[in-house]
Amino acid sequence: MNILVINAGSSSLKYQLIDIANETMLLKGLCDRIGMKGGSLTQKTADGRSFRIDEDMPTHKEAIELVLKALVDKEAGAISSVSEIGAVGHRVLHSGEDFHSSVVIDDEVVRICEKNAELGPLHMPGNIACIKSCREVMPGVPMVAVFDTTFHSTMPPKAYMYGIPYSVYQQYKIRKYGFHGTSHKFVSEEAVKYLGAEHSRIIICHLGNGSSISAVKDGKCIDTSMGFTPLEGLIMGTRSGDIDPAAVEFLRVKLGMTPEDTVQYLNKKCGMLGISELDSDMRVLEKAISEGNEKAALAVEAAAYRIKKYIGSFAAALGGVDAIVFTGGIGENSSYMRRLVMEDMDYLGVVFDFEENEKRMDGLHVLSDPESYVKVIVLPTNEELSIARETAALVSAAPAMA
Ligand code: AMP
């Protein structure tokens, strides 16, 4: 079965067509500038054929129509008819407290997503608009919502509660939700397979432009670093991560910002970009460090220190660790960041192989010494495949649609 995986933002839409039988990506593409002038679709097949259409897409509906045209294009597509798409998997940011796993989309699911849109105002409107358009353009094709949050829905209340009045939590659903769930799920499942043990305590470090860590016990998330929004936790590319809420109000007054601007500021202008006052991109920062830039060095050290502290606290939450896994653009590629994080971790039972860490790697790579009590692993994430797997599993289990 071919699964169309869609990750829609407010003005862009990324997609992949995946043949789930052998878990291969057939093609991937991007619709850019939806709702604006100068729209375009770019697509590349697994065998290297590239394709571009310059066409305005006033809404997500026109974008989906263009995607379907590109998928079946004789020269640049991968299928000959839309009927070869068995199901669509939609990445949806927020499940609220309503869903604890992925779900087959029907009118009620759309209604609940609309109710939860206020929990993710930057992403949810684009996600929902795309789901509605797809249902209109592809009637009869089963669709699944795969949420960024549901992998973390197994967290116990003591992990997700903030120290606020219970009635306020209940009324407004203000609590830790966690994000990057498709990545944490995919990587923890692969790590469990690799460890091959019945019981496992794993810390997943998803380090990219956005970064988060989760503690996974016997395959279930028990805690994670992101919170009510993806702003909490680690020092990221442009996000501040944990910060005293009173400092936020102080900063807001001093910089003369509105509350909305302040949240935007903490999301877009802080993190490693803010500390370095240079860039959020790890490659740029590493180059600057090699040239002696002290603020770039401080930015990366502060980010690594925060990761180290989360690893320590999650080790305590798990009651020990069997494996620490690195994934995401930085986790998979930056030996510099991994080294800073893994220095002086002997207390935890880690014997880190610093030489192995410097090697080029492709696929799963073990960075701990054979005698290390804790395995340290690099494991490439694949969020689209994770969404396709969830979609295929649900669609296969669901009764056939009329
Ligand atoms: P992601 O959001 O997962 O795509 O990760 C993006 C981050 O990964 C950016 O900060 C990149 O600079 C970083 N990254 C990608 N490749 C490398 C590399 N070879 N070395 C260091 N950082 C990298």
XYZ file of C-alpha atoms and ligand atoms in Angstrom:
425
model
C 0.000 0.000 0.000
C 1.213 3.533 -0.819
C 0.789 6.067 1.977
C 0.804 9.802 1.291
C 2.312 11.516 4.348
C 1.432 15.199 4.702
C 3.018 17.735 7.026
C 1.155 21.002 6.485
C 2.011 24.415 7.864
C 0.026 27.597 7.431
C 1.742 28.534 4.156
C 3.661 25.384 3.195
C 3.014 21.678 2.814
C 5.647 18.925 2.814
C 4.711 15.500 1.513
C 6.173 12.058 0.933
C 4.793 9.028 -0.852
C 5.872 5.866 0.944
C 5.463 2.267 -0.175
C 4.733 0.734 3.194
C 5.222 -2.891 2.119
C 8.977 -2.392 1.947
C 9.105 0.943 3.820
C 10.631 2.855 0.913
C 10.142 6.511 0.090
C 9.020 6.843 -3.548
C 9.139 10.633 -3.715
C 8.991 13.762 -1.607
C 7.938 17.318 -2.283
C 7.101 20.748 -0.980
C 4.355 23.258 -1.780
C 5.586 26.694 -0.830
C 3.829 30.049 -0.412
C 0.274 28.712 -0.062
C -2.108 31.682 0.105
C 0.517 34.066 -1.303
C 1.747 35.229 -4.692
C 4.637 33.243 -6.229
C 3.557 29.758 -5.129
C 5.558 26.724 -6.231
C 5.679 22.946 -5.921
C 9.010 21.150 -5.988
C 9.279 17.362 -6.019
C 12.058 14.793 -6.180
C 11.712 11.055 -6.719
C 13.865 8.477 -4.942
C 15.627 7.788 -8.255
C 16.596 11.464 -8.578
C 14.027 12.948 -10.980
C 13.245 16.561 -10.052
C 10.077 18.474 -10.883
C 8.844 22.015 -10.346
C 5.509 23.717 -10.979
C 5.196 27.485 -10.486
C 1.564 28.131 -9.727
C -0.269 30.126 -7.078
C -2.189 28.074 -4.507
C -4.766 30.385 -2.870
C -5.686 27.695 -0.280
C -4.579 24.222 0.847
C -7.185 22.768 -1.544
C -5.291 24.011 -4.606
C -2.056 22.783 -3.015
C -3.430 19.241 -2.590
C -4.746 19.276 -6.148
C -1.283 20.252 -7.353
C 0.328 17.498 -5.260
C -1.971 14.884 -6.830
C -1.076 16.206 -10.288
C 2.632 15.924 -9.478
C 2.304 12.424 -7.999
C 0.811 11.030 -11.204
C 2.915 13.094 -13.647
C 4.130 10.757 -16.404
C 7.750 12.001 -16.324
C 8.211 13.054 -12.738
C 5.647 11.102 -10.702
C 5.758 7.715 -8.997
C 2.232 6.374 -9.560
C -0.072 6.351 -12.567
C -3.353 7.052 -10.783
C -4.536 8.631 -7.530
C -6.309 5.308 -6.812
C -2.856 3.893 -6.015
C -2.815 5.976 -2.814
C -4.120 3.624 -0.123
C -4.303 6.164 2.699
C -3.175 9.610 3.791
C -1.327 10.215 7.068
C -1.565 13.788 8.363
C 0.919 15.111 10.869
C -1.109 17.100 13.420
C 0.605 19.151 16.112
C -1.722 18.798 19.057
C -4.036 16.109 20.398
C -4.955 18.026 23.548
C -6.120 15.498 26.127
C -8.632 14.018 23.686
C -6.522 11.463 21.833
C -3.932 9.078 23.227
C -2.895 7.570 19.905
C -3.241 8.229 16.206
C -6.794 8.129 14.914
C -8.742 7.554 11.681
C -10.143 10.938 10.664
C -13.895 11.519 10.593
C -16.087 14.606 11.150
C -15.843 14.233 14.930
C -12.026 14.097 14.837
C -11.959 17.286 12.759
C -14.308 18.950 15.237
C -12.076 18.011 18.192
C -8.979 19.255 16.350
C -10.765 22.569 15.779
C -11.579 22.758 19.493
C -7.882 22.153 20.281
C -6.589 24.685 17.743
C -6.003 27.263 20.496
C -3.361 24.945 22.016
C -1.247 25.226 18.857
C -2.257 28.486 17.163
C 0.783 28.572 14.854
C 0.375 25.058 13.432
C -3.152 23.756 14.007
C -5.018 26.035 11.539
C -2.730 24.826 8.685
C -3.050 21.178 9.799
C -6.850 21.406 9.915
C -7.198 23.328 6.639
C -5.137 20.651 4.930
C -7.164 17.759 6.395
C -10.415 19.386 5.254
C -9.066 20.025 1.753
C -7.767 16.484 1.421
C -11.099 15.004 2.457
C -12.776 17.159 -0.197
C -10.303 16.408 -2.989
C -9.801 12.697 -2.178
C -13.205 11.442 -1.001
C -13.195 7.796 0.075
C -9.456 7.647 0.758
C -8.930 6.772 4.444
C -7.046 9.407 6.408
C -5.267 9.226 9.732
C -4.207 11.996 12.118
C -0.811 11.301 13.670
C -0.206 13.734 16.521
C 3.113 15.182 17.704
C 1.922 14.838 21.281
C 0.314 11.401 21.721
C 3.543 9.425 22.238
C 3.908 11.448 25.437
C 0.334 10.793 26.595
C 1.613 7.907 28.748
C 3.315 10.423 31.086
C 1.909 10.103 34.600
C 0.184 13.159 36.123
C 3.154 13.807 38.434
C 5.285 14.379 35.303
C 2.856 16.494 33.322
C 1.418 18.678 36.086
C 2.758 22.204 36.489
C 2.699 23.688 39.994
C -0.531 25.578 39.356
C -4.013 25.221 40.882
C -5.626 21.952 39.817
C -8.860 23.669 38.812
C -6.923 25.965 36.432
C -5.244 22.917 34.868
C -8.648 21.222 34.549
C -10.437 24.195 33.067
C -7.778 25.341 30.597
C -5.772 22.108 30.116
C -2.544 23.887 31.019
C -0.006 21.071 31.482
C 3.059 19.518 29.901
C 2.184 17.764 26.621
C 5.539 17.201 24.893
C 6.231 17.296 21.150
C 8.387 15.562 18.478
C 6.343 12.472 19.381
C 6.637 10.811 15.969
C 10.426 11.005 16.200
C 10.633 9.848 19.825
C 8.301 6.947 19.004
C 10.214 5.869 15.893
C 13.630 6.126 17.517
C 12.619 4.465 20.780
C 11.004 1.563 18.893
C 14.176 1.076 16.842
C 16.297 1.302 20.009
C 14.120 -1.268 21.804
C 14.516 -3.594 18.799
C 18.281 -3.088 18.893
C 18.537 -3.695 22.650
C 16.375 -6.799 22.296
C 15.560 -6.847 26.010
C 12.138 -7.274 27.564
C 12.611 -4.255 29.837
C 14.427 -1.085 28.861
C 15.109 2.422 30.154
C 16.030 4.707 27.284
C 16.768 8.433 27.033
C 16.122 9.815 23.546
C 17.889 13.081 22.671
C 16.218 14.533 19.564
C 18.547 17.437 18.755
C 17.764 19.578 15.716
C 16.595 23.133 15.155
C 13.986 22.226 17.726
C 15.262 19.856 20.405
C 13.681 17.672 23.042
C 14.564 14.768 25.289
C 12.315 12.012 26.502
C 12.546 9.252 29.058
C 11.110 5.981 27.749
C 10.499 2.991 30.016
C 9.548 -0.344 28.410
C 8.610 1.542 25.232
C 6.390 4.112 26.973
C 7.223 7.769 27.529
C 7.314 8.698 31.208
C 8.670 12.244 30.864
C 9.806 14.721 28.236
C 11.475 18.118 28.125
C 9.026 20.112 25.972
C 5.915 21.331 27.738
C 2.622 23.096 27.091
C 4.329 24.328 23.919
C 7.608 23.371 22.208
C 9.283 26.343 23.947
C 10.060 24.550 27.215
C 13.141 22.471 27.956
C 16.428 22.540 26.094
C 18.262 25.571 24.725
C 17.445 25.137 21.023
C 18.402 26.838 17.759
C 16.216 29.882 18.364
C 14.100 28.887 21.410
C 15.132 29.808 24.930
C 13.971 26.592 26.587
C 13.496 26.712 30.389
C 13.525 30.231 31.811
C 12.193 31.725 35.041
C 8.667 33.034 34.195
C 9.382 36.120 36.319
C 12.434 36.843 34.128
C 10.131 36.693 31.096
C 7.906 39.458 32.482
C 10.984 41.511 33.466
C 12.439 41.086 29.963
C 9.095 41.987 28.372
C 8.893 45.281 30.253
C 12.562 46.176 29.652
C 12.333 45.466 25.904
C 8.903 47.147 25.626
C 7.170 44.173 24.009
C 3.565 42.960 23.990
C 2.903 39.532 25.548
C 2.437 38.045 22.056
C 5.722 39.564 20.839
C 7.481 38.210 23.910
C 6.448 34.626 23.158
C 7.539 35.136 19.563
C 10.862 36.575 20.801
C 11.509 33.578 23.065
C 10.692 31.247 20.159
C 12.576 32.989 17.369
C 15.360 35.191 18.737
C 16.753 33.276 21.701
C 18.428 29.890 22.197
C 21.838 29.399 20.586
C 21.068 32.235 18.156
C 20.456 34.590 21.071
C 23.513 33.630 23.114
C 25.897 33.553 20.153
C 24.332 36.645 18.556
C 25.476 34.949 15.375
C 23.354 32.051 14.110
C 21.108 29.180 15.151
C 22.678 26.664 12.771
C 25.049 24.229 14.446
C 27.346 24.061 11.404
C 27.799 27.846 11.414
C 28.417 27.820 15.168
C 30.992 25.006 14.947
C 32.882 26.902 12.236
C 32.811 30.095 14.316
C 34.081 28.200 17.368
C 37.002 26.836 15.338
C 37.817 30.460 14.492
C 37.804 31.466 18.161
C 34.305 32.968 18.519
C 33.682 32.890 22.297
C 29.963 33.654 22.248
C 29.402 30.821 19.762
C 31.339 28.501 22.088
C 29.249 29.642 25.058
C 25.996 29.066 23.144
C 26.904 25.468 22.326
C 28.306 24.806 25.819
C 25.120 26.128 27.436
C 22.970 23.992 25.120
C 25.092 20.889 25.843
C 25.019 21.559 29.607
C 21.210 21.738 29.548
C 21.079 18.391 27.681
C 23.446 16.861 30.241
C 21.246 18.048 33.110
C 18.110 16.617 31.496
C 19.876 13.287 30.956
C 20.769 13.245 34.669
C 17.235 14.066 35.770
C 15.672 11.533 33.404
C 18.118 8.868 34.589
C 16.765 9.554 38.071
C 13.166 9.420 36.807
C 13.807 6.088 35.043
C 15.718 4.624 37.987
C 18.750 3.972 35.778
C 19.534 3.966 32.070
C 20.185 1.207 29.552
C 20.692 3.420 26.499
C 21.138 7.061 25.536
C 20.156 7.686 21.919
C 21.088 10.690 19.770
C 18.951 11.655 16.785
C 17.930 14.729 14.723
C 20.191 16.900 12.569
C 22.542 17.775 15.437
C 22.265 14.476 17.319
C 23.065 12.488 14.178
C 25.752 14.748 12.741
C 27.463 16.893 15.349
C 30.243 14.940 17.041
C 31.118 18.228 18.754
C 27.766 18.457 20.546
C 27.745 14.737 21.419
C 31.234 15.031 22.896
C 30.302 17.990 25.098
C 27.200 16.164 26.323
C 28.959 12.850 26.992
C 32.073 14.173 28.760
C 32.292 13.111 32.425
C 29.348 10.735 32.331
C 31.225 7.893 34.079
C 29.053 8.378 37.161
C 26.146 7.008 35.130
C 28.010 3.903 33.954
C 28.847 5.316 30.523
C 32.137 4.478 28.840
C 31.966 6.759 25.816
C 34.197 6.000 22.825
C 35.406 9.493 21.868
C 37.278 8.174 18.804
C 34.249 6.326 17.471
C 32.263 9.526 17.989
C 34.413 11.325 15.406
C 33.843 8.756 12.627
C 31.453 9.322 9.730
C 28.320 7.338 10.327
C 25.357 6.128 8.385
C 22.446 4.395 10.086
C 22.541 3.000 13.620
C 25.982 3.512 15.180
C 27.113 2.531 18.667
C 29.341 5.097 20.410
C 29.853 3.337 23.736
C 32.644 0.974 24.602
C 31.564 -2.734 24.735
C 32.172 -2.659 28.508
C 29.917 0.387 28.990
C 26.921 -0.375 31.224
C 24.910 2.224 29.289
C 24.807 1.925 25.497
C 25.192 5.215 23.612
C 23.706 5.065 20.141
C 23.232 7.341 17.139
C 20.004 6.411 15.395
C 18.661 8.407 12.431
C 15.071 9.479 12.888
C 12.449 9.118 10.169
C 9.292 10.983 11.140
C 7.567 10.415 7.790
C 8.067 6.658 8.007
C 6.775 6.737 11.561
C 3.603 8.520 10.343
C 3.249 6.073 7.423
C 3.569 3.070 9.773
C 0.896 4.451 12.115
C -1.398 5.234 9.178
C -1.022 1.797 7.603
C -1.610 0.037 10.931
C -4.820 1.959 11.627
C -6.181 1.701 8.108
C -5.520 -2.050 7.966
C -7.313 -2.468 11.292
C -10.294 -0.236 10.382
C -13.418 -1.632 8.717
C -13.507 -0.959 4.946
C -15.082 2.384 4.056
C -18.356 2.430 2.129
P 16.935 19.241 12.001
O 16.042 20.287 12.587
O 16.769 17.887 12.643
O 16.899 19.190 10.506
O 18.454 19.673 12.377
C 19.012 20.881 11.923
C 20.299 21.150 12.694
O 21.222 20.080 12.426
C 20.987 22.452 12.295
O 21.443 23.128 13.442
C 22.170 21.947 11.485
O 23.258 22.831 11.546
C 22.496 20.649 12.194
N 23.344 19.813 11.348
C 23.020 19.210 10.187
N 24.113 18.580 9.644
C 25.156 18.830 10.504
C 26.539 18.469 10.506
N 27.070 17.738 9.540
N 27.298 18.893 11.560
C 26.754 19.639 12.560
N 25.462 20.004 12.588
C 24.654 19.614 11.586
